[in-house]
PDB file of C-alpha atoms in Angstrom:
ATOM      1  CA  MET A1075       0.007   0.045   0.040  1.00 50.00           C
ATOM      2  CA  THR A1076       1.399   3.427  -0.579  1.00 49.00           C
ATOM      3  CA  ALA A1077       0.216   6.596   0.985  1.00 56.00           C
ATOM      4  CA  ARG A1078      -1.224   8.499  -2.487  1.00 69.00           C
ATOM      5  CA  PRO A1079      -3.119   9.119  -4.068  1.00 94.00           C
ATOM      6  CA  VAL A1080      -6.064   8.884  -1.942  1.00 98.00           C
ATOM      7  CA  LEU A1081      -9.740  10.322  -2.426  1.00 98.00           C
ATOM      8  CA  ASP A1082     -11.877  10.421   0.755  1.00 98.00           C
ATOM      9  CA  PHE A1083     -15.041   9.548  -0.397  1.00 98.00           C
ATOM     10  CA  HIS A1084     -17.141  10.682   2.610  1.00 97.00           C
ATOM     11  CA  VAL A1085     -16.734  13.797   4.666  1.00 98.00           C
ATOM     12  CA  ARG A1086     -18.741  16.200   6.109  1.00 97.00           C
ATOM     13  CA  LEU A1087     -18.592  19.680   6.512  1.00 96.00           C
ATOM     14  CA  ALA A1088     -20.988  21.577   9.425  1.00 90.00           C
ATOM     15  CA  PRO A1089     -21.980  25.263   8.681  1.00 89.00           C
ATOM     16  CA  ARG A1090     -19.464  26.580  11.156  1.00 92.00           C
ATOM     17  CA  PRO A1091     -16.593  29.439  10.687  1.00 95.00           C
ATOM     18  CA  GLY A1092     -13.520  27.945   9.386  1.00 96.00           C
ATOM     19  CA  ALA A1093     -14.800  24.531   8.817  1.00 96.00           C
ATOM     20  CA  GLY A1094     -13.540  24.430   5.397  1.00 97.00           C
ATOM     21  CA  GLU A1095     -10.105  25.422   6.339  1.00 97.00           C
ATOM     22  CA  ARG A1096      -9.885  22.813   9.350  1.00 97.00           C
ATOM     23  CA  LEU A1097     -11.068  20.218   6.480  1.00 97.00           C
ATOM     24  CA  LEU A1098      -8.594  20.952   4.096  1.00 97.00           C
ATOM     25  CA  SER A1099      -5.947  21.043   6.538  1.00 97.00           C
ATOM     26  CA  ALA A1100      -6.907  17.671   8.020  1.00 97.00           C
ATOM     27  CA  MET A1101      -6.979  16.617   4.461  1.00 97.00           C
ATOM     28  CA  ASP A1102      -3.019  17.768   4.253  1.00 97.00           C
ATOM     29  CA  ASP A1103      -1.960  16.418   7.550  1.00 96.00           C
ATOM     30  CA  SER A1104      -3.557  12.930   6.021  1.00 96.00           C
ATOM     31  CA  GLY A1105      -2.284  12.892   2.642  1.00 95.00           C
ATOM     32  CA  LEU A1106      -5.575  13.166   1.126  1.00 97.00           C
ATOM     33  CA  GLU A1107      -5.774  14.556  -2.410  1.00 98.00           C
ATOM     34  CA  ARG A1108      -9.481  14.803  -2.843  1.00 98.00           C
ATOM     35  CA  ALA A1109     -12.782  14.430  -0.844  1.00 98.00           C
ATOM     36  CA  VAL A1110     -16.294  13.994  -1.406  1.00 98.00           C
ATOM     37  CA  VAL A1111     -18.025  16.541   0.815  1.00 98.00           C
ATOM     38  CA  CYS A1112     -21.681  15.929   2.453  1.00 97.00           C
ATOM     39  CA  ALA A1113     -23.179  18.373   4.933  1.00 96.00           C
ATOM     40  CA  GLY A1114     -23.033  18.125   8.064  1.00 93.00           C
ATOM     41  CA  GLY A1115     -24.201  19.643  11.397  1.00 81.00           C
ATOM     42  CA  THR A1116     -27.921  18.824  10.230  1.00 81.00           C
ATOM     43  CA  ILE A1117     -28.689  17.159  13.637  1.00 76.00           C
ATOM     44  CA  ASP A1118     -27.170  17.316  16.862  1.00 77.00           C
ATOM     45  CA  LEU A1119     -25.093  14.543  17.648  1.00 84.00           C
ATOM     46  CA  ASP A1120     -26.662  13.288  20.959  1.00 86.00           C
ATOM     47  CA  ARG A1121     -29.967  13.543  19.484  1.00 81.00           C
ATOM     48  CA  LEU A1122     -28.402  11.626  16.702  1.00 79.00           C
ATOM     49  CA  ALA A1123     -27.062   9.214  19.025  1.00 87.00           C
ATOM     50  CA  ARG A1124     -30.574   8.429  20.365  1.00 84.00           C
ATOM     51  CA  GLN A1125     -32.384   8.348  17.246  1.00 82.00           C
ATOM     52  CA  LEU A1126     -30.110   5.597  16.156  1.00 83.00           C
ATOM     53  CA  VAL A1127     -31.194   3.572  19.207  1.00 84.00           C
ATOM     54  CA  GLU A1128     -34.516   4.606  19.617  1.00 86.00           C
ATOM     55  CA  GLY A1129     -35.923   5.772  16.115  1.00 87.00           C
ATOM     56  CA  GLY A1130     -37.056   9.380  15.451  1.00 85.00           C
ATOM     57  CA  TYR A1131     -36.319  11.850  12.907  1.00 81.00           C
ATOM     58  CA  VAL A1132     -35.794  15.564  12.146  1.00 82.00           C
ATOM     59  CA  GLU A1133     -37.270  17.557   9.448  1.00 88.00           C
ATOM     60  CA  THR A1134     -34.051  20.049   9.462  1.00 89.00           C
ATOM     61  CA  ASP A1135     -32.694  20.871   5.973  1.00 93.00           C
ATOM     62  CA  ALA A1136     -28.900  20.252   5.665  1.00 95.00           C
ATOM     63  CA  ASP A1137     -26.762  23.290   4.804  1.00 96.00           C
ATOM     64  CA  ASN A1138     -26.238  22.224   1.149  1.00 97.00           C
ATOM     65  CA  ASP A1139     -25.394  25.860   0.208  1.00 97.00           C
ATOM     66  CA  THR A1140     -22.064  25.802   2.449  1.00 97.00           C
ATOM     67  CA  VAL A1141     -20.691  22.870   1.130  1.00 98.00           C
ATOM     68  CA  LEU A1142     -21.304  24.207  -2.381  1.00 98.00           C
ATOM     69  CA  LYS A1143     -19.597  27.450  -1.701  1.00 97.00           C
ATOM     70  CA  THR A1144     -16.864  25.712   0.407  1.00 97.00           C
ATOM     71  CA  CYS A1145     -16.129  22.967  -2.627  1.00 98.00           C
ATOM     72  CA  ALA A1146     -16.318  25.964  -5.254  1.00 97.00           C
ATOM     73  CA  ASP A1147     -12.725  27.514  -4.566  1.00 89.00           C
ATOM     74  CA  THR A1148     -10.717  23.966  -4.080  1.00 97.00           C
ATOM     75  CA  ASP A1149     -10.514  23.369  -8.094  1.00 96.00           C
ATOM     76  CA  GLY A1150     -12.085  20.301  -7.775  1.00 97.00           C
ATOM     77  CA  ARG A1151     -10.374  19.180  -4.574  1.00 98.00           C
ATOM     78  CA  LEU A1152     -13.505  19.072  -2.654  1.00 98.00           C
ATOM     79  CA  VAL A1153     -16.813  17.278  -4.518  1.00 98.00           C
ATOM     80  CA  PRO A1154     -19.933  18.436  -3.136  1.00 98.00           C
ATOM     81  CA  PHE A1155     -22.834  16.031  -2.738  1.00 98.00           C
ATOM     82  CA  TYR A1156     -26.596  16.794  -2.128  1.00 98.00           C
ATOM     83  CA  PHE A1157     -27.751  15.944   1.015  1.00 97.00           C
ATOM     84  CA  ALA A1158     -31.333  15.677   0.505  1.00 97.00           C
ATOM     85  CA  ASN A1159     -34.335  15.812   2.988  1.00 97.00           C
ATOM     86  CA  PRO A1160     -36.918  13.589   2.056  1.00 97.00           C
ATOM     87  CA  HIS A1161     -39.466  15.520   3.753  1.00 97.00           C
ATOM     88  CA  ARG A1162     -39.341  18.321   0.786  1.00 97.00           C
ATOM     89  CA  PRO A1163     -40.276  17.759  -2.542  1.00 97.00           C
ATOM     90  CA  SER A1164     -37.838  16.163  -5.024  1.00 98.00           C
ATOM     91  CA  GLU A1165     -37.820  19.161  -6.895  1.00 98.00           C
ATOM     92  CA  GLU A1166     -35.970  20.885  -4.553  1.00 98.00           C
ATOM     93  CA  TYR A1167     -33.026  18.479  -5.287  1.00 98.00           C
ATOM     94  CA  ARG A1168     -33.861  18.390  -8.874  1.00 98.00           C
ATOM     95  CA  SER A1169     -33.548  22.128  -9.343  1.00 98.00           C
ATOM     96  CA  ARG A1170     -30.147  22.275  -8.004  1.00 98.00           C
ATOM     97  CA  ALA A1171     -28.948  18.661  -9.049  1.00 98.00           C
ATOM     98  CA  ALA A1172     -26.262  20.047 -11.891  1.00 98.00           C
ATOM     99  CA  GLU A1173     -24.310  21.917  -9.345  1.00 98.00           C
ATOM    100  CA  PHE A1174     -23.638  18.553  -7.328  1.00 98.00           C
ATOM    101  CA  ARG A1175     -21.919  15.443  -8.252  1.00 98.00           C
ATOM    102  CA  GLY A1176     -23.735  13.097  -6.004  1.00 98.00           C
ATOM    103  CA  LEU A1177     -26.436  12.494  -3.601  1.00 98.00           C
ATOM    104  CA  GLU A1178     -27.189  11.524   0.096  1.00 98.00           C
ATOM    105  CA  VAL A1179     -30.283  10.222   1.780  1.00 97.00           C
ATOM    106  CA  SER A1180     -30.164   9.311   5.541  1.00 94.00           C
ATOM    107  CA  PRO A1181     -32.825   7.564   7.190  1.00 94.00           C
ATOM    108  CA  ALA A1182     -30.873   7.946  10.441  1.00 88.00           C
ATOM    109  CA  VAL A1183     -31.390  11.834  10.135  1.00 91.00           C
ATOM    110  CA  HIS A1184     -34.591  12.256   8.272  1.00 93.00           C
ATOM    111  CA  GLY A1185     -36.471   9.094   9.701  1.00 91.00           C
ATOM    112  CA  ILE A1186     -37.793   7.925   5.883  1.00 95.00           C
ATOM    113  CA  GLY A1187     -37.698   4.528   4.802  1.00 95.00           C
ATOM    114  CA  LEU A1188     -35.731   3.502   1.507  1.00 97.00           C
ATOM    115  CA  ALA A1189     -38.743   2.255  -0.495  1.00 94.00           C
ATOM    116  CA  ASP A1190     -40.651   5.213   0.541  1.00 97.00           C
ATOM    117  CA  PRO A1191     -41.732   6.957  -2.869  1.00 97.00           C
ATOM    118  CA  ARG A1192     -40.268  10.079  -1.488  1.00 98.00           C
ATOM    119  CA  VAL A1193     -37.190   8.438  -1.567  1.00 98.00           C
ATOM    120  CA  GLU A1194     -37.468   6.648  -4.820  1.00 97.00           C
ATOM    121  CA  GLU A1195     -38.133  10.048  -6.352  1.00 98.00           C
ATOM    122  CA  LEU A1196     -35.109  11.495  -5.394  1.00 98.00           C
ATOM    123  CA  VAL A1197     -33.003   8.436  -6.733  1.00 98.00           C
ATOM    124  CA  GLY A1198     -35.078   9.003  -9.837  1.00 98.00           C
ATOM    125  CA  VAL A1199     -33.711  12.600 -10.223  1.00 98.00           C
ATOM    126  CA  ALA A1200     -29.996  10.913  -9.190  1.00 98.00           C
ATOM    127  CA  ALA A1201     -30.679   8.891 -12.452  1.00 98.00           C
ATOM    128  CA  GLU A1202     -31.542  11.362 -14.605  1.00 98.00           C
ATOM    129  CA  PHE A1203     -28.130  13.335 -13.647  1.00 98.00           C
ATOM    130  CA  GLY A1204     -25.812  10.620 -13.529  1.00 98.00           C
ATOM    131  CA  HIS A1205     -25.252  10.993  -9.680  1.00 98.00           C
ATOM    132  CA  PRO A1206     -23.917   8.200  -7.491  1.00 98.00           C
ATOM    133  CA  VAL A1207     -26.394   7.808  -4.291  1.00 98.00           C
ATOM    134  CA  TYR A1208     -24.644   7.527  -0.865  1.00 98.00           C
ATOM    135  CA  VAL A1209     -26.774   5.887   1.612  1.00 98.00           C
ATOM    136  CA  VAL A1210     -26.599   5.410   5.473  1.00 94.00           C
ATOM    137  CA  CYS A1211     -28.709   2.261   6.609  1.00 95.00           C
ATOM    138  CA  LEU A1212     -29.973   1.159   9.857  1.00 93.00           C
ATOM    139  CA  SER A1213     -31.291  -1.953  11.956  1.00 92.00           C
ATOM    140  CA  ARG A1214     -34.717  -0.943  11.194  1.00 89.00           C
ATOM    141  CA  PRO A1215     -37.619  -1.813   9.146  1.00 92.00           C
ATOM    142  CA  GLY A1216     -37.398   0.025   5.810  1.00 94.00           C
ATOM    143  CA  ALA A1217     -33.817   1.392   6.200  1.00 95.00           C
ATOM    144  CA  GLY A1218     -31.825  -1.761   6.295  1.00 96.00           C
ATOM    145  CA  VAL A1219     -29.283  -2.989   3.738  1.00 98.00           C
ATOM    146  CA  ALA A1220     -31.640  -5.414   2.261  1.00 98.00           C
ATOM    147  CA  ASP A1221     -33.898  -2.491   1.566  1.00 98.00           C
ATOM    148  CA  LEU A1222     -31.023  -0.817  -0.268  1.00 98.00           C
ATOM    149  CA  VAL A1223     -30.752  -3.767  -2.250  1.00 98.00           C
ATOM    150  CA  GLY A1224     -34.118  -3.213  -3.183  1.00 98.00           C
ATOM    151  CA  VAL A1225     -33.954   0.328  -4.376  1.00 98.00           C
ATOM    152  CA  ALA A1226     -31.049  -0.712  -6.201  1.00 98.00           C
ATOM    153  CA  ARG A1227     -32.977  -3.440  -8.146  1.00 98.00           C
ATOM    154  CA  ARG A1228     -34.965  -1.003  -9.075  1.00 98.00           C
ATOM    155  CA  PHE A1229     -32.447   1.436 -10.216  1.00 98.00           C
ATOM    156  CA  PRO A1230     -30.005  -0.420 -11.948  1.00 98.00           C
ATOM    157  CA  GLN A1231     -28.587   2.256 -14.005  1.00 98.00           C
ATOM    158  CA  VAL A1232     -27.586   4.184 -10.654  1.00 98.00           C
ATOM    159  CA  ASN A1233     -24.411   3.729  -8.353  1.00 98.00           C
ATOM    160  CA  PHE A1234     -25.427   3.273  -4.826  1.00 98.00           C
ATOM    161  CA  VAL A1235     -22.404   3.544  -2.002  1.00 98.00           C
ATOM    162  CA  LEU A1236     -23.241   1.819   1.377  1.00 98.00           C
ATOM    163  CA  GLY A1237     -21.602   3.642   3.918  1.00 97.00           C
ATOM    164  CA  HIS A1238     -19.845   3.155   7.060  1.00 97.00           C
ATOM    165  CA  SER A1239     -19.162  -0.720   6.145  1.00 97.00           C
ATOM    166  CA  GLY A1240     -22.953  -1.502   6.714  1.00 96.00           C
ATOM    167  CA  ILE A1241     -24.769  -1.336  10.123  1.00 95.00           C
ATOM    168  CA  GLY A1242     -22.142  -1.694  13.315  1.00 89.00           C
ATOM    169  CA  ASN A1243     -18.599  -2.278  13.135  1.00 92.00           C
ATOM    170  CA  ILE A1244     -19.133  -5.911  12.078  1.00 96.00           C
ATOM    171  CA  ASP A1245     -21.478  -6.232   9.484  1.00 97.00           C
ATOM    172  CA  PHE A1246     -20.508  -9.322   7.534  1.00 98.00           C
ATOM    173  CA  HIS A1247     -24.101  -9.829   6.721  1.00 98.00           C
ATOM    174  CA  ALA A1248     -24.157  -6.844   4.497  1.00 98.00           C
ATOM    175  CA  LEU A1249     -21.513  -8.211   2.526  1.00 98.00           C
ATOM    176  CA  THR A1250     -23.533 -10.866   1.821  1.00 98.00           C
ATOM    177  CA  LEU A1251     -26.603  -8.808   1.204  1.00 98.00           C
ATOM    178  CA  ILE A1252     -25.017  -6.664  -1.632  1.00 98.00           C
ATOM    179  CA  ARG A1253     -22.317  -9.084  -3.129  1.00 98.00           C
ATOM    180  CA  ASP A1254     -24.661  -9.776  -6.193  1.00 98.00           C
ATOM    181  CA  GLU A1255     -25.756  -6.245  -6.648  1.00 98.00           C
ATOM    182  CA  LEU A1256     -22.933  -4.676  -8.870  1.00 98.00           C
ATOM    183  CA  ASN A1257     -24.063  -1.512  -8.554  1.00 98.00           C
ATOM    184  CA  ILE A1258     -23.618  -1.421  -4.772  1.00 98.00           C
ATOM    185  CA  VAL A1259     -20.391  -0.664  -3.689  1.00 98.00           C
ATOM    186  CA  LEU A1260     -19.235  -0.197   0.091  1.00 98.00           C
ATOM    187  CA  GLU A1261     -17.396   2.653   1.666  1.00 98.00           C
ATOM    188  CA  THR A1262     -15.398   1.751   4.691  1.00 98.00           C
ATOM    189  CA  SER A1263     -15.359   4.374   7.343  1.00 97.00           C
ATOM    190  CA  GLY A1264     -16.305   3.081  10.704  1.00 95.00           C
ATOM    191  CA  GLY A1265     -15.767  -1.055  10.202  1.00 95.00           C
ATOM    192  CA  TYR A1266     -13.395  -2.855  11.708  1.00 97.00           C
ATOM    193  CA  THR A1267     -10.550  -3.834   9.816  1.00 97.00           C
ATOM    194  CA  CYS A1268     -11.568  -7.670   9.486  1.00 97.00           C
ATOM    195  CA  VAL A1269     -15.014  -6.004   7.435  1.00 98.00           C
ATOM    196  CA  ALA A1270     -12.180  -3.933   5.124  1.00 98.00           C
ATOM    197  CA  GLU A1271     -10.488  -7.141   4.488  1.00 98.00           C
ATOM    198  CA  ALA A1272     -13.435  -9.384   4.019  1.00 98.00           C
ATOM    199  CA  ALA A1273     -15.122  -6.657   1.761  1.00 98.00           C
ATOM    200  CA  VAL A1274     -12.223  -6.703  -0.823  1.00 98.00           C
ATOM    201  CA  SER A1275     -12.154 -10.665  -0.661  1.00 98.00           C
ATOM    202  CA  ARG A1276     -15.829 -10.869  -1.063  1.00 98.00           C
ATOM    203  CA  LEU A1277     -16.636  -7.913  -3.229  1.00 98.00           C
ATOM    204  CA  GLY A1278     -13.610  -7.613  -4.888  1.00 98.00           C
ATOM    205  CA  ALA A1279     -11.542  -4.170  -4.791  1.00 98.00           C
ATOM    206  CA  GLU A1280     -13.236  -2.822  -7.376  1.00 98.00           C
ATOM    207  CA  ARG A1281     -16.580  -2.477  -5.444  1.00 98.00           C
ATOM    208  CA  VAL A1282     -14.684  -0.703  -2.462  1.00 98.00           C
ATOM    209  CA  VAL A1283     -14.181   3.122  -1.616  1.00 98.00           C
ATOM    210  CA  PHE A1284     -12.063   4.741   1.142  1.00 98.00           C
ATOM    211  CA  GLY A1285     -13.747   7.123   3.284  1.00 98.00           C
ATOM    212  CA  SER A1286     -13.341   8.717   6.966  1.00 98.00           C
ATOM    213  CA  GLU A1287     -16.426  10.096   8.027  1.00 96.00           C
ATOM    214  CA  TYR A1288     -14.082  13.216   8.997  1.00 97.00           C
ATOM    215  CA  PRO A1289     -14.716  15.403  11.167  1.00 96.00           C
ATOM    216  CA  LEU A1290     -16.340  12.339  13.385  1.00 95.00           C
ATOM    217  CA  GLN A1291     -13.295  10.233  12.596  1.00 96.00           C
ATOM    218  CA  HIS A1292      -9.711  11.143  11.644  1.00 95.00           C
ATOM    219  CA  PRO A1293      -8.491  10.355   8.428  1.00 97.00           C
ATOM    220  CA  ALA A1294      -5.277   9.015   9.717  1.00 96.00           C
ATOM    221  CA  VAL A1295      -7.539   6.578  11.760  1.00 96.00           C
ATOM    222  CA  GLU A1296      -8.827   5.277   8.579  1.00 97.00           C
ATOM    223  CA  LEU A1297      -5.799   4.997   6.576  1.00 97.00           C
ATOM    224  CA  ALA A1298      -4.361   2.958   9.435  1.00 96.00           C
ATOM    225  CA  LYS A1299      -6.961   0.400   9.032  1.00 96.00           C
ATOM    226  CA  PHE A1300      -5.769  -0.375   5.551  1.00 97.00           C
ATOM    227  CA  GLN A1301      -1.865   0.265   6.337  1.00 96.00           C
ATOM    228  CA  VAL A1302      -2.265  -3.239   8.424  1.00 97.00           C
ATOM    229  CA  LEU A1303      -3.784  -5.054   5.803  1.00 96.00           C
ATOM    230  CA  ARG A1304      -0.550  -4.524   3.563  1.00 94.00           C
ATOM    231  CA  LEU A1305      -2.893  -4.500   0.209  1.00 97.00           C
ATOM    232  CA  PRO A1306      -1.471  -4.692  -3.093  1.00 96.00           C
ATOM    233  CA  PRO A1307      -0.554  -1.670  -4.678  1.00 96.00           C
ATOM    234  CA  GLU A1308      -3.034  -2.053  -7.076  1.00 97.00           C
ATOM    235  CA  GLN A1309      -5.817  -2.947  -4.828  1.00 97.00           C
ATOM    236  CA  TRP A1310      -5.269   0.073  -2.571  1.00 98.00           C
ATOM    237  CA  ARG A1311      -5.229   2.572  -5.689  1.00 97.00           C
ATOM    238  CA  GLN A1312      -8.582   0.861  -6.610  1.00 98.00           C
ATOM    239  CA  ILE A1313      -9.995   1.556  -3.216  1.00 98.00           C
ATOM    240  CA  ALA A1314      -8.330   4.980  -2.542  1.00 98.00           C
ATOM    241  CA  TRP A1315      -8.715   6.577  -5.976  1.00 98.00           C
ATOM    242  CA  ASP A1316     -10.045   4.784  -9.051  1.00 97.00           C
ATOM    243  CA  ASN A1317     -13.131   3.309  -7.933  1.00 98.00           C
ATOM    244  CA  ALA A1318     -14.197   7.258  -6.742  1.00 98.00           C
ATOM    245  CA  HIS A1319     -13.402   8.585  -9.947  1.00 98.00           C
ATOM    246  CA  ARG A1320     -15.388   6.054 -11.578  1.00 98.00           C
ATOM    247  CA  LEU A1321     -18.364   6.618  -9.676  1.00 98.00           C
ATOM    248  CA  LEU A1322     -17.800  10.551  -9.845  1.00 98.00           C
ATOM    249  CA  GLY A1323     -18.142  10.178 -13.926  1.00 96.00           C
ATOM    250  CA  GLU A1324     -14.294  10.970 -14.091  1.00 95.00           C
ATOM    251  CA  GLU A1325     -11.626  10.034 -16.119  1.00 70.00           C
ATOM    252  CA  GLN A1326      -9.096   7.991 -13.505  1.00 58.00           C
ATOM    253  CA  GLN A1327      -5.878  10.332 -12.908  1.00 48.00           C
TER     254      GLN A1327
END
């Protein structure tokens, strides 16, 4: 494994003064060349933690404007994704989709299941614009990995990214569920090293992307997870760079 090049497929940007500068500094410190940026700060972390266990949701809009503004002056180093609120009409996403490079939907935040018509409308817009769809799944009806598989089968032309190594730290079952769904790739933040290793073995390196979930997790921690795996350089390049560019519709660099 070599340190570079690395594209972090999942970082967050909260609408706070200096957040963009801190993100770029953390990327420099960790040797990250590029990152996919989704809005953060949509929900208080204490409330999010409670919702993950007990259920519930917010109807708060993510600050996509700050994401777009921060990414605009980085010459492509930061790549903006639109964090959709399914409580709003899908037309809000459609009207701005050309400004962004992908879509995120999160039942953990907004509480709407993946098979809900409102989410499917959003995915339909993503299909129109060629956007990959980043999804955070939960261990609850309508929001699980099996539900993501169902949506992926209904939209075979859309590439989906299953965030955080599935559900929890040791979700080998997620790997089984998505194994035959070639339009679903796994983003590795949060999962144990054994899950990352199994993902490469069971899915193939071409269906795994590196992510950190900065600022909740420092990129250096997630990079260390792969450092100990001692993957062949060609596999690491796929995970850290090539696959992300393919999802973004860019030529490999």
